[in-house]
PDB file of C-alpha atoms and ligand atoms in Angstrom:
ATOM      1  CA  UNK A   1     -25.814  11.141  32.253  1.00 51.00           C
ATOM      2  CA  UNK A   2     -24.924  12.941  29.029  1.00 50.00           C
ATOM      3  CA  UNK A   3     -26.404  11.230  25.999  1.00 52.00           C
ATOM      4  CA  UNK A   4     -24.918  12.262  22.656  1.00 60.00           C
ATOM      5  CA  UNK A   5     -27.385  12.405  19.804  1.00 67.00           C
ATOM      6  CA  UNK A   6     -25.933  10.417  16.888  1.00 70.00           C
ATOM      7  CA  UNK A   7     -24.680  12.860  14.280  1.00 85.00           C
ATOM      8  CA  UNK A   8     -25.363  12.586  10.615  1.00 92.00           C
ATOM      9  CA  UNK A   9     -22.567  12.358   8.060  1.00 95.00           C
ATOM     10  CA  UNK A  10     -22.968  15.952   6.935  1.00 94.00           C
ATOM     11  CA  UNK A  11     -22.576  17.245  10.509  1.00 94.00           C
ATOM     12  CA  UNK A  12     -19.531  15.083  11.091  1.00 95.00           C
ATOM     13  CA  UNK A  13     -17.940  16.343   7.877  1.00 97.00           C
ATOM     14  CA  UNK A  14     -18.618  19.967   8.782  1.00 96.00           C
ATOM     15  CA  UNK A  15     -16.872  19.647  12.148  1.00 95.00           C
ATOM     16  CA  UNK A  16     -13.946  17.646  10.670  1.00 97.00           C
ATOM     17  CA  UNK A  17     -13.523  20.309   7.982  1.00 97.00           C
ATOM     18  CA  UNK A  18     -13.435  22.959  10.698  1.00 97.00           C
ATOM     19  CA  UNK A  19     -10.685  21.057  12.552  1.00 97.00           C
ATOM     20  CA  UNK A  20      -8.618  20.464   9.409  1.00 97.00           C
ATOM     21  CA  UNK A  21      -9.252  24.019   8.202  1.00 96.00           C
ATOM     22  CA  UNK A  22      -6.927  25.288  10.925  1.00 95.00           C
ATOM     23  CA  UNK A  23      -3.975  23.832   8.997  1.00 94.00           C
ATOM     24  CA  UNK A  24      -5.025  23.983   5.329  1.00 96.00           C
ATOM     25  CA  UNK A  25      -7.322  25.863   2.928  1.00 96.00           C
ATOM     26  CA  UNK A  26     -11.069  25.129   3.244  1.00 96.00           C
ATOM     27  CA  UNK A  27     -11.493  23.207  -0.032  1.00 96.00           C
ATOM     28  CA  UNK A  28      -8.535  20.947   0.789  1.00 96.00           C
ATOM     29  CA  UNK A  29      -9.852  20.453   4.332  1.00 97.00           C
ATOM     30  CA  UNK A  30     -13.290  19.400   3.094  1.00 98.00           C
ATOM     31  CA  UNK A  31     -11.799  17.001   0.532  1.00 97.00           C
ATOM     32  CA  UNK A  32      -9.525  15.387   3.106  1.00 98.00           C
ATOM     33  CA  UNK A  33     -12.401  15.177   5.626  1.00 98.00           C
ATOM     34  CA  UNK A  34     -14.372  13.247   2.997  1.00 98.00           C
ATOM     35  CA  UNK A  35     -11.461  10.958   2.100  1.00 98.00           C
ATOM     36  CA  UNK A  36     -10.794  10.186   5.761  1.00 98.00           C
ATOM     37  CA  UNK A  37     -14.474   9.397   6.316  1.00 97.00           C
ATOM     38  CA  UNK A  38     -14.560   7.134   3.261  1.00 97.00           C
ATOM     39  CA  UNK A  39     -11.557   5.345   4.765  1.00 97.00           C
ATOM     40  CA  UNK A  40     -13.258   4.909   8.166  1.00 97.00           C
ATOM     41  CA  UNK A  41     -16.513   3.709   6.577  1.00 96.00           C
ATOM     42  CA  UNK A  42     -14.546   1.437   4.207  1.00 96.00           C
ATOM     43  CA  UNK A  43     -16.289   2.922   1.227  1.00 96.00           C
ATOM     44  CA  UNK A  44     -15.651   5.446  -1.525  1.00 96.00           C
ATOM     45  CA  UNK A  45     -15.826   9.230  -1.350  1.00 96.00           C
ATOM     46  CA  UNK A  46     -18.752   9.110  -3.805  1.00 97.00           C
ATOM     47  CA  UNK A  47     -20.677   6.851  -1.408  1.00 96.00           C
ATOM     48  CA  UNK A  48     -19.958   9.213   1.484  1.00 95.00           C
ATOM     49  CA  UNK A  49     -21.430  12.086  -0.523  1.00 96.00           C
ATOM     50  CA  UNK A  50     -24.461   9.984  -1.378  1.00 95.00           C
ATOM     51  CA  UNK A  51     -25.140   9.271   2.320  1.00 93.00           C
ATOM     52  CA  UNK A  52     -24.882  12.761   3.844  1.00 94.00           C
ATOM     53  CA  UNK A  53     -28.194  12.449   5.737  1.00 92.00           C
ATOM     54  CA  UNK A  54     -27.438   9.057   7.281  1.00 93.00           C
ATOM     55  CA  UNK A  55     -26.298   8.869  10.869  1.00 94.00           C
ATOM     56  CA  UNK A  56     -22.863   7.592  11.858  1.00 94.00           C
ATOM     57  CA  UNK A  57     -22.542   5.262  14.843  1.00 92.00           C
ATOM     58  CA  UNK A  58     -20.344   6.281  17.796  1.00 91.00           C
ATOM     59  CA  UNK A  59     -18.201   3.177  17.086  1.00 92.00           C
ATOM     60  CA  UNK A  60     -17.244   4.735  13.741  1.00 94.00           C
ATOM     61  CA  UNK A  61     -17.361   8.388  14.777  1.00 94.00           C
ATOM     62  CA  UNK A  62     -14.623   7.829  17.375  1.00 94.00           C
ATOM     63  CA  UNK A  63     -11.943   6.353  15.045  1.00 96.00           C
ATOM     64  CA  UNK A  64     -12.878   8.965  12.459  1.00 97.00           C
ATOM     65  CA  UNK A  65     -12.285  11.757  14.965  1.00 96.00           C
ATOM     66  CA  UNK A  66      -8.944  10.153  15.880  1.00 97.00           C
ATOM     67  CA  UNK A  67      -7.843  10.109  12.237  1.00 98.00           C
ATOM     68  CA  UNK A  68      -8.932  13.716  11.742  1.00 98.00           C
ATOM     69  CA  UNK A  69      -6.888  14.647  14.817  1.00 97.00           C
ATOM     70  CA  UNK A  70      -3.834  12.844  13.363  1.00 98.00           C
ATOM     71  CA  UNK A  71      -4.186  14.791  10.136  1.00 98.00           C
ATOM     72  CA  UNK A  72      -4.630  18.046  12.056  1.00 97.00           C
ATOM     73  CA  UNK A  73      -1.286  17.239  13.705  1.00 97.00           C
ATOM     74  CA  UNK A  74       0.176  17.229  10.157  1.00 97.00           C
ATOM     75  CA  UNK A  75       0.545  13.482   9.732  1.00 98.00           C
ATOM     76  CA  UNK A  76       0.432  12.954   5.939  1.00 98.00           C
ATOM     77  CA  UNK A  77      -2.905  11.786   4.581  1.00 98.00           C
ATOM     78  CA  UNK A  78      -1.246   8.844   2.808  1.00 98.00           C
ATOM     79  CA  UNK A  79       0.086   7.425   6.086  1.00 98.00           C
ATOM     80  CA  UNK A  80      -3.360   7.651   7.703  1.00 98.00           C
ATOM     81  CA  UNK A  81      -5.106   6.098   4.699  1.00 98.00           C
ATOM     82  CA  UNK A  82      -2.232   3.625   4.335  1.00 98.00           C
ATOM     83  CA  UNK A  83      -2.152   4.002   0.542  1.00 97.00           C
ATOM     84  CA  UNK A  84      -0.706   6.160  -2.201  1.00 98.00           C
ATOM     85  CA  UNK A  85      -1.302   5.999  -5.942  1.00 98.00           C
ATOM     86  CA  UNK A  86       1.814   6.059  -8.132  1.00 98.00           C
ATOM     87  CA  UNK A  87       1.932   5.633 -11.900  1.00 98.00           C
ATOM     88  CA  UNK A  88      -1.625   4.272 -11.831  1.00 98.00           C
ATOM     89  CA  UNK A  89      -0.881   1.592  -9.225  1.00 98.00           C
ATOM     90  CA  UNK A  90      -1.941   1.465  -5.595  1.00 98.00           C
ATOM     91  CA  UNK A  91       0.887   1.255  -3.041  1.00 98.00           C
ATOM     92  CA  UNK A  92       0.675   0.486   0.653  1.00 98.00           C
ATOM     93  CA  UNK A  93       2.666   3.077   2.580  1.00 98.00           C
ATOM     94  CA  UNK A  94       3.484   3.670   6.215  1.00 98.00           C
ATOM     95  CA  UNK A  95       6.132   5.528   8.159  1.00 98.00           C
ATOM     96  CA  UNK A  96       8.817   3.028   7.140  1.00 98.00           C
ATOM     97  CA  UNK A  97       8.853   4.472   3.610  1.00 98.00           C
ATOM     98  CA  UNK A  98       8.811   7.775   1.784  1.00 98.00           C
ATOM     99  CA  UNK A  99       5.418   8.518   0.226  1.00 98.00           C
ATOM    100  CA  UNK A 100       6.008   8.191  -3.525  1.00 98.00           C
ATOM    101  CA  UNK A 101       5.750  11.576  -5.234  1.00 98.00           C
ATOM    102  CA  UNK A 102       4.136  12.558  -8.524  1.00 96.00           C
ATOM    103  CA  UNK A 103       7.428  14.034  -9.838  1.00 96.00           C
ATOM    104  CA  UNK A 104       9.189  10.680  -9.368  1.00 98.00           C
ATOM    105  CA  UNK A 105       6.933   9.189 -12.066  1.00 98.00           C
ATOM    106  CA  UNK A 106       9.375  10.837 -14.460  1.00 98.00           C
ATOM    107  CA  UNK A 107      11.965   8.167 -13.626  1.00 98.00           C
ATOM    108  CA  UNK A 108       9.508   5.500 -14.787  1.00 98.00           C
ATOM    109  CA  UNK A 109       8.666   7.402 -17.938  1.00 98.00           C
ATOM    110  CA  UNK A 110      12.321   7.943 -18.881  1.00 98.00           C
ATOM    111  CA  UNK A 111      13.237   4.298 -18.259  1.00 98.00           C
ATOM    112  CA  UNK A 112      10.278   3.111 -20.357  1.00 97.00           C
ATOM    113  CA  UNK A 113      11.293   5.462 -23.190  1.00 97.00           C
ATOM    114  CA  UNK A 114      14.845   4.151 -22.966  1.00 96.00           C
ATOM    115  CA  UNK A 115      13.667   0.541 -23.277  1.00 95.00           C
ATOM    116  CA  UNK A 116      11.595   1.485 -26.317  1.00 92.00           C
ATOM    117  CA  UNK A 117      14.451   3.329 -28.032  1.00 90.00           C
ATOM    118  CA  UNK A 118      17.087   0.644 -27.333  1.00 80.00           C
ATOM    119  CA  UNK A 119      15.096  -2.579 -27.164  1.00 72.00           C
ATOM    120  CA  UNK A 120      16.699  -5.640 -25.595  1.00 77.00           C
ATOM    121  CA  UNK A 121      14.966  -8.920 -24.886  1.00 79.00           C
ATOM    122  CA  UNK A 122      15.463  -8.773 -21.183  1.00 90.00           C
ATOM    123  CA  UNK A 123      17.128  -5.548 -19.998  1.00 95.00           C
ATOM    124  CA  UNK A 124      18.588  -5.463 -16.507  1.00 97.00           C
ATOM    125  CA  UNK A 125      17.087  -2.528 -14.609  1.00 98.00           C
ATOM    126  CA  UNK A 126      18.174  -1.574 -11.107  1.00 98.00           C
ATOM    127  CA  UNK A 127      16.281   0.733  -8.768  1.00 98.00           C
ATOM    128  CA  UNK A 128      18.520   2.132  -6.046  1.00 98.00           C
ATOM    129  CA  UNK A 129      16.701   3.161  -2.859  1.00 98.00           C
ATOM    130  CA  UNK A 130      13.402   1.543  -3.770  1.00 98.00           C
ATOM    131  CA  UNK A 131      11.454   2.580  -0.639  1.00 98.00           C
ATOM    132  CA  UNK A 132       7.848   1.421  -1.127  1.00 98.00           C
ATOM    133  CA  UNK A 133       8.945  -0.218  -4.398  1.00 98.00           C
ATOM    134  CA  UNK A 134       7.022   2.383  -6.388  1.00 98.00           C
ATOM    135  CA  UNK A 135       9.499   2.871  -9.259  1.00 98.00           C
ATOM    136  CA  UNK A 136      10.638  -0.742  -9.650  1.00 98.00           C
ATOM    137  CA  UNK A 137       7.107  -2.146  -9.441  1.00 98.00           C
ATOM    138  CA  UNK A 138       5.694   0.406 -11.900  1.00 98.00           C
ATOM    139  CA  UNK A 139       8.474  -0.632 -14.295  1.00 98.00           C
ATOM    140  CA  UNK A 140       7.811  -4.320 -13.678  1.00 98.00           C
ATOM    141  CA  UNK A 141       4.122  -3.756 -14.406  1.00 98.00           C
ATOM    142  CA  UNK A 142       4.957  -2.296 -17.824  1.00 97.00           C
ATOM    143  CA  UNK A 143       8.003  -4.420 -18.668  1.00 97.00           C
ATOM    144  CA  UNK A 144       7.178  -8.022 -17.806  1.00 95.00           C
ATOM    145  CA  UNK A 145      10.279  -9.354 -19.558  1.00 93.00           C
ATOM    146  CA  UNK A 146      12.758  -7.022 -17.846  1.00 96.00           C
ATOM    147  CA  UNK A 147      14.987  -8.308 -15.078  1.00 97.00           C
ATOM    148  CA  UNK A 148      14.505  -5.816 -12.256  1.00 98.00           C
ATOM    149  CA  UNK A 149      16.625  -5.577  -9.119  1.00 98.00           C
ATOM    150  CA  UNK A 150      15.649  -3.137  -6.366  1.00 98.00           C
ATOM    151  CA  UNK A 151      17.844  -2.214  -3.440  1.00 98.00           C
ATOM    152  CA  UNK A 152      17.448  -0.314  -0.225  1.00 98.00           C
ATOM    153  CA  UNK A 153      19.653   0.231   2.791  1.00 98.00           C
ATOM    154  CA  UNK A 154      16.563  -0.086   4.999  1.00 98.00           C
ATOM    155  CA  UNK A 155      15.260  -3.556   5.863  1.00 98.00           C
ATOM    156  CA  UNK A 156      11.991  -1.934   6.985  1.00 98.00           C
ATOM    157  CA  UNK A 157      11.507  -0.238   3.612  1.00 98.00           C
ATOM    158  CA  UNK A 158      12.199  -3.508   1.794  1.00 98.00           C
ATOM    159  CA  UNK A 159       9.469  -5.214   3.832  1.00 98.00           C
ATOM    160  CA  UNK A 160       6.968  -2.635   2.551  1.00 98.00           C
ATOM    161  CA  UNK A 161       8.281  -2.976  -1.023  1.00 98.00           C
ATOM    162  CA  UNK A 162       7.903  -6.757  -0.866  1.00 98.00           C
ATOM    163  CA  UNK A 163       4.381  -6.409   0.490  1.00 98.00           C
ATOM    164  CA  UNK A 164       3.545  -4.147  -2.456  1.00 98.00           C
ATOM    165  CA  UNK A 165       5.133  -6.574  -4.900  1.00 98.00           C
ATOM    166  CA  UNK A 166       2.918  -9.375  -3.554  1.00 98.00           C
ATOM    167  CA  UNK A 167      -0.241  -7.231  -3.582  1.00 98.00           C
ATOM    168  CA  UNK A 168       0.422  -6.182  -7.184  1.00 98.00           C
ATOM    169  CA  UNK A 169       1.220  -9.745  -8.275  1.00 98.00           C
ATOM    170  CA  UNK A 170       4.687  -8.632  -9.326  1.00 98.00           C
ATOM    171  CA  UNK A 171       6.797 -10.490  -6.763  1.00 98.00           C
ATOM    172  CA  UNK A 172       8.263 -12.772  -9.425  1.00 97.00           C
ATOM    173  CA  UNK A 173       9.381  -9.832 -11.521  1.00 97.00           C
ATOM    174  CA  UNK A 174      11.480  -7.881  -9.013  1.00 98.00           C
ATOM    175  CA  UNK A 175      14.371  -9.071  -6.852  1.00 98.00           C
ATOM    176  CA  UNK A 176      14.731  -7.020  -3.671  1.00 98.00           C
ATOM    177  CA  UNK A 177      18.143  -6.840  -2.031  1.00 98.00           C
ATOM    178  CA  UNK A 178      19.342  -5.007   1.050  1.00 98.00           C
ATOM    179  CA  UNK A 179      22.553  -3.020   1.005  1.00 98.00           C
ATOM    180  CA  UNK A 180      24.371   0.190   0.258  1.00 98.00           C
ATOM    181  CA  UNK A 181      23.643   1.577  -3.225  1.00 98.00           C
ATOM    182  CA  UNK A 182      24.997  -0.819  -5.906  1.00 98.00           C
ATOM    183  CA  UNK A 183      27.002  -2.999  -3.507  1.00 97.00           C
ATOM    184  CA  UNK A 184      24.439  -5.827  -3.367  1.00 98.00           C
ATOM    185  CA  UNK A 185      23.931  -5.892  -7.174  1.00 98.00           C
ATOM    186  CA  UNK A 186      26.042  -8.526  -8.909  1.00 95.00           C
ATOM    187  CA  UNK A 187      24.757  -8.130 -12.484  1.00 96.00           C
ATOM    188  CA  UNK A 188      25.777  -5.278 -14.795  1.00 97.00           C
ATOM    189  CA  UNK A 189      22.805  -2.942 -15.342  1.00 97.00           C
ATOM    190  CA  UNK A 190      21.442  -1.634 -18.617  1.00 97.00           C
ATOM    191  CA  UNK A 191      19.288   0.992 -16.940  1.00 98.00           C
ATOM    192  CA  UNK A 192      19.622   2.416 -13.443  1.00 98.00           C
ATOM    193  CA  UNK A 193      16.881   4.467 -11.834  1.00 98.00           C
ATOM    194  CA  UNK A 194      17.199   6.123  -8.463  1.00 98.00           C
ATOM    195  CA  UNK A 195      15.412   8.645  -6.322  1.00 98.00           C
ATOM    196  CA  UNK A 196      18.119   8.988  -3.678  1.00 98.00           C
ATOM    197  CA  UNK A 197      18.051  11.146  -0.538  1.00 98.00           C
ATOM    198  CA  UNK A 198      19.023  14.624  -1.771  1.00 98.00           C
ATOM    199  CA  UNK A 199      17.792  17.263   0.695  1.00 97.00           C
ATOM    200  CA  UNK A 200      20.684  19.439   1.959  1.00 96.00           C
ATOM    201  CA  UNK A 201      20.889  19.101   5.752  1.00 93.00           C
ATOM    202  CA  UNK A 202      20.461  22.808   6.449  1.00 92.00           C
ATOM    203  CA  UNK A 203      17.110  22.777   4.600  1.00 93.00           C
ATOM    204  CA  UNK A 204      15.550  20.287   7.017  1.00 91.00           C
ATOM    205  CA  UNK A 205      14.361  22.891   9.460  1.00 91.00           C
ATOM    206  CA  UNK A 206      12.389  24.607   6.656  1.00 94.00           C
ATOM    207  CA  UNK A 207      10.610  21.463   5.456  1.00 95.00           C
ATOM    208  CA  UNK A 208       6.870  21.167   6.146  1.00 95.00           C
ATOM    209  CA  UNK A 209       6.088  19.292   9.371  1.00 96.00           C
ATOM    210  CA  UNK A 210       4.441  16.534   7.261  1.00 96.00           C
ATOM    211  CA  UNK A 211       7.840  15.662   5.809  1.00 97.00           C
ATOM    212  CA  UNK A 212      10.228  16.719   8.590  1.00 96.00           C
ATOM    213  CA  UNK A 213       8.514  14.873  11.419  1.00 96.00           C
ATOM    214  CA  UNK A 214       6.783  11.955   9.724  1.00 98.00           C
ATOM    215  CA  UNK A 215       8.806  10.746   6.713  1.00 98.00           C
ATOM    216  CA  UNK A 216      11.963   8.672   7.294  1.00 97.00           C
ATOM    217  CA  UNK A 217      15.013  10.877   7.660  1.00 96.00           C
ATOM    218  CA  UNK A 218      17.298   8.359   5.898  1.00 95.00           C
ATOM    219  CA  UNK A 219      15.075   8.649   2.826  1.00 97.00           C
ATOM    220  CA  UNK A 220      15.608  12.397   2.583  1.00 97.00           C
ATOM    221  CA  UNK A 221      18.922  13.424   4.111  1.00 96.00           C
ATOM    222  CA  UNK A 222      21.488  14.054   1.386  1.00 97.00           C
ATOM    223  CA  UNK A 223      24.169  15.307   3.767  1.00 97.00           C
ATOM    224  CA  UNK A 224      25.712  18.760   4.005  1.00 96.00           C
ATOM    225  CA  UNK A 225      25.048  19.904   0.412  1.00 96.00           C
ATOM    226  CA  UNK A 226      22.458  17.270  -0.564  1.00 97.00           C
ATOM    227  CA  UNK A 227      24.878  15.378  -2.825  1.00 98.00           C
ATOM    228  CA  UNK A 228      26.471  12.868  -0.409  1.00 98.00           C
ATOM    229  CA  UNK A 229      24.531   9.862  -1.726  1.00 98.00           C
ATOM    230  CA  UNK A 230      24.537  11.034  -5.351  1.00 98.00           C
ATOM    231  CA  UNK A 231      28.356  11.466  -5.326  1.00 98.00           C
ATOM    232  CA  UNK A 232      28.795   7.932  -3.979  1.00 98.00           C
ATOM    233  CA  UNK A 233      26.308   6.554  -6.491  1.00 98.00           C
ATOM    234  CA  UNK A 234      28.076   8.247  -9.422  1.00 98.00           C
ATOM    235  CA  UNK A 235      31.350   6.741  -8.234  1.00 97.00           C
ATOM    236  CA  UNK A 236      29.815   3.248  -8.382  1.00 97.00           C
ATOM    237  CA  UNK A 237      28.159   3.514 -11.810  1.00 97.00           C
ATOM    238  CA  UNK A 238      30.984   2.580 -14.182  1.00 96.00           C
ATOM    239  CA  UNK A 239      32.069  -0.701 -12.576  1.00 95.00           C
ATOM    240  CA  UNK A 240      28.436  -1.879 -12.475  1.00 97.00           C
ATOM    241  CA  UNK A 241      27.332  -0.734 -15.938  1.00 97.00           C
ATOM    242  CA  UNK A 242      26.707  -2.954 -18.964  1.00 95.00           C
ATOM    243  CA  UNK A 243      27.769  -1.717 -22.399  1.00 93.00           C
ATOM    244  CA  UNK A 244      25.591   1.237 -23.450  1.00 93.00           C
ATOM    245  CA  UNK A 245      24.115   1.624 -19.972  1.00 96.00           C
ATOM    246  CA  UNK A 246      22.257   4.681 -18.826  1.00 97.00           C
ATOM    247  CA  UNK A 247      21.370   6.023 -15.373  1.00 98.00           C
ATOM    248  CA  UNK A 248      18.474   8.268 -14.393  1.00 98.00           C
ATOM    249  CA  UNK A 249      18.858   9.944 -11.008  1.00 98.00           C
ATOM    250  CA  UNK A 250      16.260  12.227  -9.460  1.00 98.00           C
ATOM    251  CA  UNK A 251      17.479  15.571  -8.124  1.00 98.00           C
ATOM    252  CA  UNK A 252      15.808  18.609  -6.632  1.00 96.00           C
ATOM    253  CA  UNK A 253      14.922  21.597  -8.738  1.00 96.00           C
ATOM    254  CA  UNK A 254      17.995  23.643  -7.795  1.00 96.00           C
ATOM    255  CA  UNK A 255      20.534  20.831  -8.214  1.00 98.00           C
ATOM    256  CA  UNK A 256      20.690  20.501 -12.028  1.00 98.00           C
ATOM    257  CA  UNK A 257      23.799  22.592 -12.637  1.00 98.00           C
ATOM    258  CA  UNK A 258      25.786  21.032  -9.792  1.00 98.00           C
ATOM    259  CA  UNK A 259      24.696  17.540 -10.833  1.00 98.00           C
ATOM    260  CA  UNK A 260      26.097  18.115 -14.342  1.00 98.00           C
ATOM    261  CA  UNK A 261      29.360  19.446 -12.872  1.00 98.00           C
ATOM    262  CA  UNK A 262      29.656  16.373 -10.649  1.00 98.00           C
ATOM    263  CA  UNK A 263      29.115  14.006 -13.571  1.00 98.00           C
ATOM    264  CA  UNK A 264      31.720  15.860 -15.651  1.00 97.00           C
ATOM    265  CA  UNK A 265      34.232  15.608 -12.786  1.00 97.00           C
ATOM    266  CA  UNK A 266      33.499  12.067 -11.622  1.00 97.00           C
ATOM    267  CA  UNK A 267      32.709  10.421 -14.961  1.00 96.00           C
ATOM    268  CA  UNK A 268      34.731  12.060 -17.724  1.00 94.00           C
ATOM    269  CA  UNK A 269      33.574  10.547 -20.999  1.00 92.00           C
ATOM    270  CA  UNK A 270      29.964  10.184 -19.862  1.00 96.00           C
ATOM    271  CA  UNK A 271      27.260  12.288 -21.511  1.00 96.00           C
ATOM    272  CA  UNK A 272      24.833  13.942 -19.127  1.00 98.00           C
ATOM    273  CA  UNK A 273      21.665  15.924 -19.523  1.00 98.00           C
ATOM    274  CA  UNK A 274      19.096  17.259 -17.063  1.00 98.00           C
ATOM    275  CA  UNK A 275      15.408  16.562 -17.739  1.00 98.00           C
ATOM    276  CA  UNK A 276      12.794  19.035 -16.553  1.00 97.00           C
ATOM    277  CA  UNK A 277       9.481  17.939 -15.044  1.00 94.00           C
ATOM    278  CA  UNK A 278       5.918  18.965 -15.912  1.00 90.00           C
ATOM    279  CA  UNK A 279       6.374  22.107 -13.844  1.00 93.00           C
ATOM    280  CA  UNK A 280       9.451  22.921 -15.943  1.00 95.00           C
ATOM    281  CA  UNK A 281      11.831  22.333 -13.032  1.00 96.00           C
ATOM    282  CA  UNK A 282      15.099  20.400 -13.165  1.00 97.00           C
ATOM    283  CA  UNK A 283      14.183  16.917 -11.947  1.00 98.00           C
ATOM    284  CA  UNK A 284      16.273  14.048 -13.348  1.00 98.00           C
ATOM    285  CA  UNK A 285      19.893  13.843 -14.429  1.00 98.00           C
ATOM    286  CA  UNK A 286      20.491  11.284 -17.182  1.00 98.00           C
ATOM    287  CA  UNK A 287      23.982   9.828 -17.453  1.00 98.00           C
ATOM    288  CA  UNK A 288      25.017   7.826 -20.508  1.00 97.00           C
ATOM    289  CA  UNK A 289      27.989   5.780 -19.384  1.00 95.00           C
ATOM    290  CA  UNK A 290      31.049   5.720 -21.637  1.00 86.00           C
ATOM    291  CA  UNK A 291      31.790   2.459 -23.456  1.00 74.00           C
ATOM    292  CA  UNK A 292      34.352   0.398 -21.593  1.00 62.00           C
ATOM    293  CA  UNK A 293      37.025  -1.495 -23.536  1.00 57.00           C
ATOM    294  CA  UNK A 294      37.072  -4.985 -22.105  1.00 50.00           C
TER     295      UNK A 294
HETATM  296  C1  LIG B   1      13.851   9.460  -1.511  1.00 83.36           C
HETATM  297  S1  LIG B   1      13.566   7.801  -0.962  1.00 83.36           S
HETATM  298  C2  LIG B   1      12.941   7.097  -2.472  1.00 83.36           C
HETATM  299  C3  LIG B   1      11.992   5.951  -2.276  1.00 83.36           C
HETATM  300  C4  LIG B   1      11.292   5.490  -3.550  1.00 83.36           C
HETATM  301  N1  LIG B   1      12.262   5.089  -4.572  1.00 83.36           N
HETATM  302  C5  LIG B   1      10.406   6.592  -4.105  1.00 83.36           C
HETATM  303  O1  LIG B   1      10.826   7.254  -5.063  1.00 83.36           O
HETATM  304  O2  LIG B   1       9.305   6.790  -3.568  1.00 83.36           O
HETATM  305  C6  LIG B   1      15.222   7.195  -0.845  1.00 83.36           C
HETATM  306  C7  LIG B   1      15.366   5.737  -0.462  1.00 83.36           C
HETATM  307  O3  LIG B   1      16.747   5.421  -0.510  1.00 83.36           O
HETATM  308  C8  LIG B   1      17.070   4.607   0.575  1.00 83.36           C
HETATM  309  N2  LIG B   1      18.492   4.791   0.847  1.00 83.36           N
HETATM  310  C9  LIG B   1      19.108   5.788   1.528  1.00 83.36           C
HETATM  311  N3  LIG B   1      20.446   5.610   1.523  1.00 83.36           N
HETATM  312  C10 LIG B   1      20.680   4.477   0.816  1.00 83.36           C
HETATM  313  C11 LIG B   1      21.863   3.762   0.467  1.00 83.36           C
HETATM  314  N4  LIG B   1      23.069   4.190   0.840  1.00 83.36           N
HETATM  315  N5  LIG B   1      21.732   2.623  -0.256  1.00 83.36           N
HETATM  316  C12 LIG B   1      20.509   2.186  -0.639  1.00 83.36           C
HETATM  317  N6  LIG B   1      19.360   2.814  -0.331  1.00 83.36           N
HETATM  318  C13 LIG B   1      19.440   3.950   0.377  1.00 83.36           C
HETATM  319  C14 LIG B   1      16.162   5.056   1.693  1.00 83.36           C
HETATM  320  O4  LIG B   1      16.007   4.051   2.669  1.00 83.36           O
HETATM  321  C15 LIG B   1      14.871   5.377   0.922  1.00 83.36           C
HETATM  322  O5  LIG B   1      14.020   4.266   0.869  1.00 83.36           O
END
């Protein structure tokens, strides 16, 4: 009978780092090995590092090895950990939703700046394609008096968003509705935020396996040229906009020029500008809707 000597935490981390190191640089592999172990031990990374000489039981070593194997197969770390931080808040994520990205925090920032520059007692903010609820819930956290409506075409995504709303004690501040873009929204919006699917179809094959295989296709696929959803959203803005409304729509770094051309063609009279992100890349198109005579 083969009896395995229990390994200590340092040994386990060294072999996990070796496994992960086949798919990523060493420093990243070691960090992720530590984060995955903290997750398995239900503790913090700091505690893992403080316990390097302690042994790990086979009951914990086995699920840890399984999680390391998942990561080595390119499953995103956030899906394995089940969490992702966004705008300082902790979101539950799984394969039903896109993992919220750092660059999307810009939508929150721009909407908050807009509220500050044009204060209204209770602005109506809509988040189109809310996914995990990251953008709408971050806004709700900072704007308790805003009326926030979040939509998604995916019932599965909305279930995750609602779970996050409950965990963050924000369920009373955001109304989640299922449907296509603005169709399920009855109230005119003051501010619209959206991170829609915008990856051109032909680029899918070049995406990292983490994204291509594991993240929901309907969250990413922007059709032939990447603008299918954005074009339809632009077409719906005017009839749903309140007086003085503004829309912030995330785009990819190479889409700024085309986005401005689309706005000029589809919404003559609107003023549009592209905001660049912290890496100085085109990231969000802002559309100030023209005043409607009613
Ligand atoms: C890029 S993800 C953004 C998720 C989240 N807002 C974020 O930034 O992390 C796009 C989201 O739009 C949703 N979606 C795709 N097509 C849609 C449509 N026609 N109407 C509403 N939501 C849509 C997807 O289900 C997905 O949750």
